[in-house]
PDB file of C-alpha atoms in Angstrom:
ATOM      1  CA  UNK A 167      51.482   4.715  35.121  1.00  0.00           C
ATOM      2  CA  UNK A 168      54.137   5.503  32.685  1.00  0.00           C
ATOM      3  CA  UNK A 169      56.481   2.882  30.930  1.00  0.00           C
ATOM      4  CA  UNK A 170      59.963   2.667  32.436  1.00  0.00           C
ATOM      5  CA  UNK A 171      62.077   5.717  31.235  1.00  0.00           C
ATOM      6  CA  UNK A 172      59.162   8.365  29.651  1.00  0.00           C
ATOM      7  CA  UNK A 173      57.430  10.970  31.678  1.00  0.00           C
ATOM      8  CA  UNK A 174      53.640  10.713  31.359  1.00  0.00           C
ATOM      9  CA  UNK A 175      51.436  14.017  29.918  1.00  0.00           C
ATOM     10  CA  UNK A 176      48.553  14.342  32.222  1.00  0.00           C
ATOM     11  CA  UNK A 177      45.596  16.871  31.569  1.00  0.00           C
ATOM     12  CA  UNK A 178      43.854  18.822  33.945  1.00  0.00           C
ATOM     13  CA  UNK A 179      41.882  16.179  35.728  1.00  0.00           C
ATOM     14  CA  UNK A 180      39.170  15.110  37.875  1.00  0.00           C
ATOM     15  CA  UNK A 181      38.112  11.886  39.463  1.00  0.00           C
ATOM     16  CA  UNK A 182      34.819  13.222  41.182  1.00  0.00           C
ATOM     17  CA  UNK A 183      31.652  11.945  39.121  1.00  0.00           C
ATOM     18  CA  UNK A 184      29.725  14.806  37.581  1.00  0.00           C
ATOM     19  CA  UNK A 185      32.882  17.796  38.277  1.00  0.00           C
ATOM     20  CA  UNK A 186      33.009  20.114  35.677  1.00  0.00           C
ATOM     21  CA  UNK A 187      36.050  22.619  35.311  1.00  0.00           C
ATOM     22  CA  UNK A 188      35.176  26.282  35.492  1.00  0.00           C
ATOM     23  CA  UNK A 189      36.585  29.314  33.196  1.00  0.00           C
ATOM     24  CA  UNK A 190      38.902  29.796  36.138  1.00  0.00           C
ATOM     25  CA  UNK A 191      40.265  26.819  36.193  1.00  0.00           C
ATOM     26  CA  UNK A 192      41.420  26.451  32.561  1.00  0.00           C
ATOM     27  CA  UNK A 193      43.325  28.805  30.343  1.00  0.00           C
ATOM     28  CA  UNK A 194      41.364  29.068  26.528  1.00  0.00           C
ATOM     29  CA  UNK A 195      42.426  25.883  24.572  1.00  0.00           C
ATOM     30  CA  UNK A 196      43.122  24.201  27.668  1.00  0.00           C
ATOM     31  CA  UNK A 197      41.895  20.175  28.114  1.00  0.00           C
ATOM     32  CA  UNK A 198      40.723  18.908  31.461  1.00  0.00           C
ATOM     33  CA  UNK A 199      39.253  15.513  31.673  1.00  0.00           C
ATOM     34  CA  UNK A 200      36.929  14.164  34.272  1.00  0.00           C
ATOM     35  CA  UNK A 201      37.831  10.354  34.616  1.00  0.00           C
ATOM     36  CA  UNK A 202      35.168   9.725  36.683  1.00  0.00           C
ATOM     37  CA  UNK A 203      32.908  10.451  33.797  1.00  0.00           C
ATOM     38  CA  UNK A 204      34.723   9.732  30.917  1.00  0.00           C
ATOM     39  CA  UNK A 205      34.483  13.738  29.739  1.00  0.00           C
ATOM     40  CA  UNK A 206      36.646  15.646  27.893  1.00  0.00           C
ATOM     41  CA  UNK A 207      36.481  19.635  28.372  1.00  0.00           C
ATOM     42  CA  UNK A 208      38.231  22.529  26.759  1.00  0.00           C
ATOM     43  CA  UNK A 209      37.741  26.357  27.348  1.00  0.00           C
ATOM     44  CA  UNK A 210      36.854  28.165  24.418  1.00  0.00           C
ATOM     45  CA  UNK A 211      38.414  31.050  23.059  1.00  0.00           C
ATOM     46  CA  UNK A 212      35.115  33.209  24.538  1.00  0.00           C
ATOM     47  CA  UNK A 213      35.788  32.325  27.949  1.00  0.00           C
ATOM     48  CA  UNK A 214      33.550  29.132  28.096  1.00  0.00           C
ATOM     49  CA  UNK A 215      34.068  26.154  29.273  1.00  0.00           C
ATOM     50  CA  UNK A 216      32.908  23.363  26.667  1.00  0.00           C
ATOM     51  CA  UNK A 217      32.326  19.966  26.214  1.00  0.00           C
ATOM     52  CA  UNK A 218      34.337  18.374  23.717  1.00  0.00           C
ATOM     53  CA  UNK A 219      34.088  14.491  23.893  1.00  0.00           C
ATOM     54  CA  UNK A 220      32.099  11.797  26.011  1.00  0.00           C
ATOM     55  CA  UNK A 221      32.714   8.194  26.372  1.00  0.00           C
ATOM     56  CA  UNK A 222      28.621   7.382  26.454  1.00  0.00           C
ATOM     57  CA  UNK A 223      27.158   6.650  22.938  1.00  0.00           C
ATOM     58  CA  UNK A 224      26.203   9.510  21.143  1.00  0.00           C
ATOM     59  CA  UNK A 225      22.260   9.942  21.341  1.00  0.00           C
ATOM     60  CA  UNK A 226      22.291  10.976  17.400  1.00  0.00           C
ATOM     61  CA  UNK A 227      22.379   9.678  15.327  1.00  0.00           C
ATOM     62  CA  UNK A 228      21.509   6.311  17.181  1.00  0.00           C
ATOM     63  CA  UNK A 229      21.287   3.113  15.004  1.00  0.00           C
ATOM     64  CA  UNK A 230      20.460  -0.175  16.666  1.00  0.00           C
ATOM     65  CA  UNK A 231      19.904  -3.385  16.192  1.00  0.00           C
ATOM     66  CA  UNK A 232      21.805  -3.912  12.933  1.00  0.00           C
ATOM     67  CA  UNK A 233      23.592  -6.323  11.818  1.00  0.00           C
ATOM     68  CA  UNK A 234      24.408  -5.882   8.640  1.00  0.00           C
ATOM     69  CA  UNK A 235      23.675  -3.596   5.698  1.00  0.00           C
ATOM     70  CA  UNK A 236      24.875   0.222   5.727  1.00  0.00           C
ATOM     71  CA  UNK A 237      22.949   2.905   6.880  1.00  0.00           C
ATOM     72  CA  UNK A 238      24.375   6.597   5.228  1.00  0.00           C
ATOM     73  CA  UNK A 239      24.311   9.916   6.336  1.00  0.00           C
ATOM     74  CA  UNK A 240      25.043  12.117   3.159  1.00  0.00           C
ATOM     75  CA  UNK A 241      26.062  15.723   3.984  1.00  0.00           C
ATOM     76  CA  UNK A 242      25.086  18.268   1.916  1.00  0.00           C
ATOM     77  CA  UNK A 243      26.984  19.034  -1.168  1.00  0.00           C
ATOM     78  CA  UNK A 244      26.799  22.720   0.150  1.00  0.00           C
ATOM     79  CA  UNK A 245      26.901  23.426   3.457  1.00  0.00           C
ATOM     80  CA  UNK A 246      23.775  24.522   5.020  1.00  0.00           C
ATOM     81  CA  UNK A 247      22.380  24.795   1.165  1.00  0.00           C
ATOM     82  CA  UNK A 248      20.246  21.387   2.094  1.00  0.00           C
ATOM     83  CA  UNK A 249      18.448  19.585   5.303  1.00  0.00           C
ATOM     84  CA  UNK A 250      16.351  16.470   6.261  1.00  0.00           C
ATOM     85  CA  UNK A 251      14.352  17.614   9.133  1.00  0.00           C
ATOM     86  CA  UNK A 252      12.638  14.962  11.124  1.00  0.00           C
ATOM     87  CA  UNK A 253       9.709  16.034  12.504  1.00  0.00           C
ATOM     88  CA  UNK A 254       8.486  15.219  17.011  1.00  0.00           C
ATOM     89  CA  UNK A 255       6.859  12.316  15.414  1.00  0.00           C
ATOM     90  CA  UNK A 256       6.547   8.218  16.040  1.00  0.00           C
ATOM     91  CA  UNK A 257       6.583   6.967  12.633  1.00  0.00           C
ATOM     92  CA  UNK A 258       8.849   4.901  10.382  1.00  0.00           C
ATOM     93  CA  UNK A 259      10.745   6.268   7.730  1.00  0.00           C
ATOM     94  CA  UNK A 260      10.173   4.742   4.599  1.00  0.00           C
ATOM     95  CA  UNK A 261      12.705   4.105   1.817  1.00  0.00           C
ATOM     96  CA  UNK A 262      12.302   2.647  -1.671  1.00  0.00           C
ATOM     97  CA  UNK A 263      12.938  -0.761  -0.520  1.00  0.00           C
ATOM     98  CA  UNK A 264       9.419  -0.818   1.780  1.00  0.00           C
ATOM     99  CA  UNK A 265       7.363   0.909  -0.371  1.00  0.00           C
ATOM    100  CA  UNK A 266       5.570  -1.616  -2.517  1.00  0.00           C
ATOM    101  CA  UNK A 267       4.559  -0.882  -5.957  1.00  0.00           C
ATOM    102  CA  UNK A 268       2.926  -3.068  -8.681  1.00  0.00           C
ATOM    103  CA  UNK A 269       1.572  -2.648 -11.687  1.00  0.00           C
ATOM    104  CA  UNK A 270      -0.751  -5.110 -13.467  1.00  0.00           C
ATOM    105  CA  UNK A 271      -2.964  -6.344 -16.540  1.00  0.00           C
ATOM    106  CA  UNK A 272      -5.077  -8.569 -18.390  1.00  0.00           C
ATOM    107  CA  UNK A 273      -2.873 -10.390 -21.156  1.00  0.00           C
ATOM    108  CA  UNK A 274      -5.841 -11.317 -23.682  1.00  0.00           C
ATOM    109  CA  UNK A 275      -9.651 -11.705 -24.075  1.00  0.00           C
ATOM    110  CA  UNK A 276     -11.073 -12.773 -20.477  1.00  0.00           C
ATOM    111  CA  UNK A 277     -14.649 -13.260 -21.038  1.00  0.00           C
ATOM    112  CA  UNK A 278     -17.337 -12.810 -18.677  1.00  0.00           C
ATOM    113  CA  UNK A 279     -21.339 -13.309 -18.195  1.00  0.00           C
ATOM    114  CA  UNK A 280     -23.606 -10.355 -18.623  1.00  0.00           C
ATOM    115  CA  UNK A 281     -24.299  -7.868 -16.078  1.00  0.00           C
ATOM    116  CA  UNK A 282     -21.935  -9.823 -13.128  1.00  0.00           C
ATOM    117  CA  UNK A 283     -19.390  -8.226 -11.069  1.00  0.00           C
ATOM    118  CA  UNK A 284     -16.548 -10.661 -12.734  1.00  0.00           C
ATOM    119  CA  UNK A 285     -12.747 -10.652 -10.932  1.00  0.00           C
ATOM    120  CA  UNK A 286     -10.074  -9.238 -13.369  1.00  0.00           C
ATOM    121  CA  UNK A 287      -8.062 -12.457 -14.035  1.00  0.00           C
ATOM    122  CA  UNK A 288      -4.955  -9.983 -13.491  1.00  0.00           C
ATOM    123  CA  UNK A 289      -2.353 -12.382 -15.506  1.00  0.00           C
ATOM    124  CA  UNK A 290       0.289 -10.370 -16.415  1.00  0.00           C
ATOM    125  CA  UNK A 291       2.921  -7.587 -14.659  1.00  0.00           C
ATOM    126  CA  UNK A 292       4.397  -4.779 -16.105  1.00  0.00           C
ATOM    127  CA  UNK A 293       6.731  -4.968 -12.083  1.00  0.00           C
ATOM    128  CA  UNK A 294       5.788  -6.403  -8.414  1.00  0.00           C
ATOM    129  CA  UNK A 295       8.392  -4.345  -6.237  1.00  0.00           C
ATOM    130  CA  UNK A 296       7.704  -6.566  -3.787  1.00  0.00           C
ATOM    131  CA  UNK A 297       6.328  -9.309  -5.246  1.00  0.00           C
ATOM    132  CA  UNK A 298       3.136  -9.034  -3.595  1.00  0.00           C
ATOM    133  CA  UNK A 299       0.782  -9.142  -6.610  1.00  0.00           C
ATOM    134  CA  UNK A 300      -0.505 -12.794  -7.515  1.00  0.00           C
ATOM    135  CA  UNK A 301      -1.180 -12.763 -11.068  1.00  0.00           C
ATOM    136  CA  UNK A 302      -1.541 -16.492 -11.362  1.00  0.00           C
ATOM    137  CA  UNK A 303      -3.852 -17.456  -9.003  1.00  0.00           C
ATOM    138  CA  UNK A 304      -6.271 -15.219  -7.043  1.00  0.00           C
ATOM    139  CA  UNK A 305      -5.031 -11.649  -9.019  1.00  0.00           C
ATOM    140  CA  UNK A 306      -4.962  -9.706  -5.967  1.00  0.00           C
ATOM    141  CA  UNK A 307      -2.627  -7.278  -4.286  1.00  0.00           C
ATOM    142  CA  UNK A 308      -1.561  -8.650  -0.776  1.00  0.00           C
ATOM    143  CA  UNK A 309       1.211  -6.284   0.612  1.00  0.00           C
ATOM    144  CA  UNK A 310       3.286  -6.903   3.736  1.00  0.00           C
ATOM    145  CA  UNK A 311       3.837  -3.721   4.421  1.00  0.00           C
ATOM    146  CA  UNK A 312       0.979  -1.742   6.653  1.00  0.00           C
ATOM    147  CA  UNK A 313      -0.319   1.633   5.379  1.00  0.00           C
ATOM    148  CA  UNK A 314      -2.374   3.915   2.636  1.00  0.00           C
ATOM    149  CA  UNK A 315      -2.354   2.255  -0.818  1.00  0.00           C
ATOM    150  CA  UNK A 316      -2.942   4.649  -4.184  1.00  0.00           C
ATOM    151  CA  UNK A 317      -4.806   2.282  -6.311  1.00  0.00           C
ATOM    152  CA  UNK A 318      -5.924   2.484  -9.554  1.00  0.00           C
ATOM    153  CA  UNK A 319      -7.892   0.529 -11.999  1.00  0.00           C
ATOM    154  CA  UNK A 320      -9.091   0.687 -15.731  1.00  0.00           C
ATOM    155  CA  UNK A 321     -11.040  -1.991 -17.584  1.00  0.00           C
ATOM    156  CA  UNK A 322     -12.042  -1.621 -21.457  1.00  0.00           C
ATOM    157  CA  UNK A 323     -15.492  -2.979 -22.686  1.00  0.00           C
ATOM    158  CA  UNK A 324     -14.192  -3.870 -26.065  1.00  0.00           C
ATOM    159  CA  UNK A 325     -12.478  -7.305 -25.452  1.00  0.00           C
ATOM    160  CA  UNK A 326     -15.192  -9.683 -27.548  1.00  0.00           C
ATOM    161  CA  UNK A 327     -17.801  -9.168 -30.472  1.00  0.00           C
ATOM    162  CA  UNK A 328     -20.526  -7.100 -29.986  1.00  0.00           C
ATOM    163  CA  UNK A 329     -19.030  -5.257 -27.140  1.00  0.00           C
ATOM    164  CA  UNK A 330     -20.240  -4.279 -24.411  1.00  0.00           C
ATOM    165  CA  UNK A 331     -23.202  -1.376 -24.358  1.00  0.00           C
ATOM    166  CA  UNK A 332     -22.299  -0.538 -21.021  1.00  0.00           C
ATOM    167  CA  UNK A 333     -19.663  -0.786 -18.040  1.00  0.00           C
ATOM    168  CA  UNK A 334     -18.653  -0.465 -14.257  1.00  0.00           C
ATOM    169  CA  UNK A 335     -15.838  -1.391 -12.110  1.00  0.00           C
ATOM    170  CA  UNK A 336     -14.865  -1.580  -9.113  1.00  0.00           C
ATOM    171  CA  UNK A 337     -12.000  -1.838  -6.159  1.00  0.00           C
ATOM    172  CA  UNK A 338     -12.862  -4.811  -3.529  1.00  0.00           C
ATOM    173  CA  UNK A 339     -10.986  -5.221  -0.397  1.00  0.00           C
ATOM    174  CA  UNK A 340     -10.927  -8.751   1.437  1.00  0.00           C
ATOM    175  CA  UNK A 341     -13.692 -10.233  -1.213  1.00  0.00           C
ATOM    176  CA  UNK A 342     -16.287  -7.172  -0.701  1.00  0.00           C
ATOM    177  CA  UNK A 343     -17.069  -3.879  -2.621  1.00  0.00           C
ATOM    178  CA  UNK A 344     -14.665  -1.107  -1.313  1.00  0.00           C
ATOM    179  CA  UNK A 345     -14.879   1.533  -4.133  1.00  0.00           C
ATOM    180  CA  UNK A 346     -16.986   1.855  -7.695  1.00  0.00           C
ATOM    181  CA  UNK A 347     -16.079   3.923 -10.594  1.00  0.00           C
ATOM    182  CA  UNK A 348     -18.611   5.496 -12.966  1.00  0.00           C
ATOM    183  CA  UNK A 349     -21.087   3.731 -14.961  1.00  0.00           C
ATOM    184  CA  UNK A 350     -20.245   4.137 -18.188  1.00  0.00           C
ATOM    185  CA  UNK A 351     -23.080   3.394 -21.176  1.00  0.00           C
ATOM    186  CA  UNK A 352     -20.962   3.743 -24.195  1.00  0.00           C
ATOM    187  CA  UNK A 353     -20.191   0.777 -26.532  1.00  0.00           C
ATOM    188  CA  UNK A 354     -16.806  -0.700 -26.000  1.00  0.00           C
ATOM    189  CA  UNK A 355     -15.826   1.871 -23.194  1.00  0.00           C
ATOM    190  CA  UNK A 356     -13.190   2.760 -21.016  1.00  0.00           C
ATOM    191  CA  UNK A 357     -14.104   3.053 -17.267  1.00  0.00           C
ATOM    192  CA  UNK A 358     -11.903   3.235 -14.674  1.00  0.00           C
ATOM    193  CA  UNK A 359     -11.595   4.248 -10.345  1.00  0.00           C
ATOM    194  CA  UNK A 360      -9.438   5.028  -8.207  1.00  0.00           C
ATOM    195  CA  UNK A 361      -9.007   5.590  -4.273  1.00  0.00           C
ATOM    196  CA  UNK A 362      -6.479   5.471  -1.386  1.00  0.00           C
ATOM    197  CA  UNK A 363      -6.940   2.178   0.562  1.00  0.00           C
ATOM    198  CA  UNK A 364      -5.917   1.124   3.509  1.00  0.00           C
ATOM    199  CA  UNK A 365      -4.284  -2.260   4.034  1.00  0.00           C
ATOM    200  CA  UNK A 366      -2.963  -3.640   7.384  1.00  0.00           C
ATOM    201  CA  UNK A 367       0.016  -5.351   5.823  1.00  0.00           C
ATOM    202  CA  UNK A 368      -0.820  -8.800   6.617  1.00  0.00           C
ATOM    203  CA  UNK A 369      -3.955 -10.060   5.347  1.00  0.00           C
ATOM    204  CA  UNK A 370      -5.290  -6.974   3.150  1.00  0.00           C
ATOM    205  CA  UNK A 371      -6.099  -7.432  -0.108  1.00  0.00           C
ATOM    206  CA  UNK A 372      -7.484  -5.317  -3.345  1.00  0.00           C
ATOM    207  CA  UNK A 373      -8.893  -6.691  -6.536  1.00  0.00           C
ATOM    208  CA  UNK A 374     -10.709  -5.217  -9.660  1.00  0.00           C
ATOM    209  CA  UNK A 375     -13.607  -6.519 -10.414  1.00  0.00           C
ATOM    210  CA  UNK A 376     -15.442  -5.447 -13.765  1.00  0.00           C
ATOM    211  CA  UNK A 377     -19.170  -5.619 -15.092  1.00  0.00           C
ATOM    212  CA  UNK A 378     -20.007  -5.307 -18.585  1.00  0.00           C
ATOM    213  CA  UNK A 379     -23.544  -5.439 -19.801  1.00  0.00           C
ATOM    214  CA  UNK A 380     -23.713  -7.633 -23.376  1.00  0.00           C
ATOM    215  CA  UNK A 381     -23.688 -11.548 -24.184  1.00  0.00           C
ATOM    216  CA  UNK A 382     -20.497 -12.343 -24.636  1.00  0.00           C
ATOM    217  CA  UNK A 383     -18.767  -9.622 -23.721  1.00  0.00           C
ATOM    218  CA  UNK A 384     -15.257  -9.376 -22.431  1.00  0.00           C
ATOM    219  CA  UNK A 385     -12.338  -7.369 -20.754  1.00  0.00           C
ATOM    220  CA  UNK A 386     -10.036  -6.263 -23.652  1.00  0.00           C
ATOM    221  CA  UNK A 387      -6.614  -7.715 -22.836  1.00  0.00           C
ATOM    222  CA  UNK A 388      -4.033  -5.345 -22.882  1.00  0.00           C
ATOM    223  CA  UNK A 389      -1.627  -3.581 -20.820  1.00  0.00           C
ATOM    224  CA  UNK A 390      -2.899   0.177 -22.133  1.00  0.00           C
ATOM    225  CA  UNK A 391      -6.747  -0.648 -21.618  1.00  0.00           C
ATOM    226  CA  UNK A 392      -6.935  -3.127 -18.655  1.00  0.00           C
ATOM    227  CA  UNK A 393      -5.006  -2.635 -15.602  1.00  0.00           C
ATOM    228  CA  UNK A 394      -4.385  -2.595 -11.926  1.00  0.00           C
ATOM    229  CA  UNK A 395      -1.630  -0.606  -9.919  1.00  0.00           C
ATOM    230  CA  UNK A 396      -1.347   1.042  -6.924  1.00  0.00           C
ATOM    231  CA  UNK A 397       1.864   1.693  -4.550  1.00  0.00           C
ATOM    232  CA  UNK A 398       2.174   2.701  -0.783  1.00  0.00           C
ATOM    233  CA  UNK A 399       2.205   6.615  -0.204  1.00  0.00           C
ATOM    234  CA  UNK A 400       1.683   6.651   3.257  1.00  0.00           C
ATOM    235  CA  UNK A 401       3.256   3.977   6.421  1.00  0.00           C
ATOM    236  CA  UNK A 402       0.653   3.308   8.471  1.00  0.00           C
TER     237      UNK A 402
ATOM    238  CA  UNK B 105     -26.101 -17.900 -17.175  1.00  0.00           C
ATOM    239  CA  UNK B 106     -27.322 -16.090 -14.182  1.00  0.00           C
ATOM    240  CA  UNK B 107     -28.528 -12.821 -15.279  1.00  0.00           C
ATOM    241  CA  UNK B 108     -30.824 -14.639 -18.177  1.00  0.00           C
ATOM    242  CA  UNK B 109     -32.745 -16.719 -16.043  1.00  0.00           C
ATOM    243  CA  UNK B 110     -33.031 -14.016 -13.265  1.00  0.00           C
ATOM    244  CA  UNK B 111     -34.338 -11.666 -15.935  1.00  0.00           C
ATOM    245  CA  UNK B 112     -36.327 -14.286 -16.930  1.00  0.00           C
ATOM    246  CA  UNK B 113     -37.868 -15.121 -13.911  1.00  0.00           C
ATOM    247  CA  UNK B 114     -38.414 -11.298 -13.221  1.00  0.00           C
ATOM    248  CA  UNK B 115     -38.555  -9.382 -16.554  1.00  0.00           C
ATOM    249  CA  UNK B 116     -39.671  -5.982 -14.680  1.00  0.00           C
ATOM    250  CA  UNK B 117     -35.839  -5.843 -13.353  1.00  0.00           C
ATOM    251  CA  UNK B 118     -34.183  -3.105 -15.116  1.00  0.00           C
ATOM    252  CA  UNK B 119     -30.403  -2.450 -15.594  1.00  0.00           C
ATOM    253  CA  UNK B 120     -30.441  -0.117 -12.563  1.00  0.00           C
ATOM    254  CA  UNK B 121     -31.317  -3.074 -10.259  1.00  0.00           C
ATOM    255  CA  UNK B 122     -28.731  -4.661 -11.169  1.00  0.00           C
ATOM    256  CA  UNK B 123     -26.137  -2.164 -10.611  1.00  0.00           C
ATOM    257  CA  UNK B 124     -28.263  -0.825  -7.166  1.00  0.00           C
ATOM    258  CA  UNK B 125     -30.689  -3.955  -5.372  1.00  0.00           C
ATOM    259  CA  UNK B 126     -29.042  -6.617  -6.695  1.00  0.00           C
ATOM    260  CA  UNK B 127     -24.907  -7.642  -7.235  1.00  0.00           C
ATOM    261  CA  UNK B 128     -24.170 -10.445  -9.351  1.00  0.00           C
ATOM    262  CA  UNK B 129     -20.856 -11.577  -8.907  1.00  0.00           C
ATOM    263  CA  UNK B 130     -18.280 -14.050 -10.614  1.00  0.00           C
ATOM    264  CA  UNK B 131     -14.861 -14.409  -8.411  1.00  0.00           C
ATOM    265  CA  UNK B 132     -12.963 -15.678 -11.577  1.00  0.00           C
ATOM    266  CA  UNK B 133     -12.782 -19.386  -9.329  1.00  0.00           C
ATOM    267  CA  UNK B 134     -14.211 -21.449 -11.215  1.00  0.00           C
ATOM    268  CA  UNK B 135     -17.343 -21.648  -9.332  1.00  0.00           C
ATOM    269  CA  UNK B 136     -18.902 -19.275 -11.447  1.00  0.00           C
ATOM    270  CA  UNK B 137     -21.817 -16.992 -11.412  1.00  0.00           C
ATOM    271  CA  UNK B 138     -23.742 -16.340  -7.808  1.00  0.00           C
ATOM    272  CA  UNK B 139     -25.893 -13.960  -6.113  1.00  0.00           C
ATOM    273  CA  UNK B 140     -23.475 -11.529  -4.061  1.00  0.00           C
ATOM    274  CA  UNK B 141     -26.254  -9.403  -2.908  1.00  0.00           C
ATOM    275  CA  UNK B 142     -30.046  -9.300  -3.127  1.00  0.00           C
ATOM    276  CA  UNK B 143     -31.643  -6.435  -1.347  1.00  0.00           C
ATOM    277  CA  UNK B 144     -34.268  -5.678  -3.716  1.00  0.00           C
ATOM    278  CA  UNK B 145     -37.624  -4.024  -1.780  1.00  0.00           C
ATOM    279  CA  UNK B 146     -40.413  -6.409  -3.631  1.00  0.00           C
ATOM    280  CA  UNK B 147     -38.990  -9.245  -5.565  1.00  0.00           C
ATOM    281  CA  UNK B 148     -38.063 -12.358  -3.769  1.00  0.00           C
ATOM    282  CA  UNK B 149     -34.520 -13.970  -4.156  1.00  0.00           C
ATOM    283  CA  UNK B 150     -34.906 -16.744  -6.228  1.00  0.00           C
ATOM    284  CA  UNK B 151     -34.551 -20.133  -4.854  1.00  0.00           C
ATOM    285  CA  UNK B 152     -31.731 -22.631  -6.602  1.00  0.00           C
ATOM    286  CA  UNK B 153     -34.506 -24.646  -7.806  1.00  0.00           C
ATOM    287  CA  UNK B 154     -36.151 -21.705  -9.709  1.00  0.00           C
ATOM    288  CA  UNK B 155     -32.837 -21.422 -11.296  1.00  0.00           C
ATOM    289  CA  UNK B 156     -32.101 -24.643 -12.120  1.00  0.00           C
TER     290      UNK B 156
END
């Protein structure tokens, strides 16, 4: 109903649920609206009726459950000169801020018993995205996020006088061998590994272990020769 | 430490035992040096008291 004095503009309209206008019904640029349904239609200028607007949500994009934050839909700076396809797939899309990524070392001489699997006393961070390295008290990698870790790992023989006449290391997951690197028989080597690793987000964790065979050998400590780091490349 | 006396106790053991048979292990706890794994095909694991 109009106010008092104007005459109301009306489109072409329905009030049946689910009627659509036909081409005969509308002249090209035309608007018809079905009430029922909350639709908006025009006819294009080939002849064809179209749908122009709907009152239901729009199924993309379709972001729930916020509450607060931004979430940004760039176009391309040229159209049609860039896309981001998402693939028929159940997964999460991962950004920066859920990736974790740390990077590790021994700060000074730790010195360990000949021929022993010894834990890396870890005690120093070069960055701990997500502060999920402890590098004070068990110098392991616990990340909350699930998924394939890149880890990486490099001890030096040469931390105490005589060095070391031989070396190993090795990644261990939850307190067990997961993954050796090469035995190395060189004085004062470097030996290092590396492997992807799988960690369930919760309870997970990596550690380097070492094993140097001398008396009184240790793990040089520096950030160049003895190190730990690893980041997620994969969600699970 | 560990390794001596186990070396001692057994001087056939070679390096490659070590690193195969037989994982010595420190977890940087303070609780220092144990035997992680012994799974070598003649030589008994030593008892505490043969270590003491």
């Amino acid at each position: 109903m109009a106010q008092t004095g104007f005459t109301p503009i009306s489109l072409y309209y329905t009030t049946t649920a689910a009627a659509v206008p036909t081409a005969g019904n509308l002249v090209a640029g035309e608007l018809a609206i079905n009430t029922a349904d909350g639709k908006l239609f025009y006819k294009d200028s080939g002849g064809v009726v179209q749908t122009l607007a709907t009152k239901t949500a729009a199924t993309f994009p379709n972001v729930n459950g916020a509450t607060s934050g931004a979430v940004t839909l760039a176009a391309p700076a040229v159209a049609g000169s860039n896309t981001a396809t998402f693939p028929a797939a159940t997964g999460t899309v991962m950004v920066s801020g859920n990736m974790p990524a740390f990077s590790a070392y021994r700060s000074g001489t730790q010195s360990i018993s000949n021929s022993t699997y010894t834990k890396v006393q870890l005690n120093a961070e070069e960055f701990d995205t997500a502060n999920a390295f402890d590098s004070t008290t068990n110098y392991r990698f616990t990340p909350q996020v699930a998924g394939y870790y890149q880890i990486n790992g490099e001890i030096n023989a040469g931390g105490s006088s005589p060095v070391a006449s031989a070396s190993a290391i090795a990644i261990y997951k939850n307190g067990s061998p997961y993954k050796y690197g090469v035995y190395t028989i060189a004085a004062g080597a470097n030996v290092s590994v590396s492997s992807l690793v799988y960690l369930n987000g919760s309870t997970d964790y990596v550690e380097l272990y070492g094993y140097l065979v001398s008396v009184g050998a240790g793990f040089q400590g520096n950030s160049t020769d003895t190190y730990f780091n690893g980041c997620l490349v994969r969600a699970a | 430490m560990l390794y001596e006396k186990i070396v001692a106790l057994y001087p056939s053991l070679t390096q490659q035992d070590f690193l195969t048979v037989i994982t010595l292990q420190n977890d940087s706890d303070g609780k220092g040096d144990y035997i992680a794994k012994w799974e070598h095909p003649t030589l008994s694991k030593p008892t505490n008291e043969e270590l003491t």
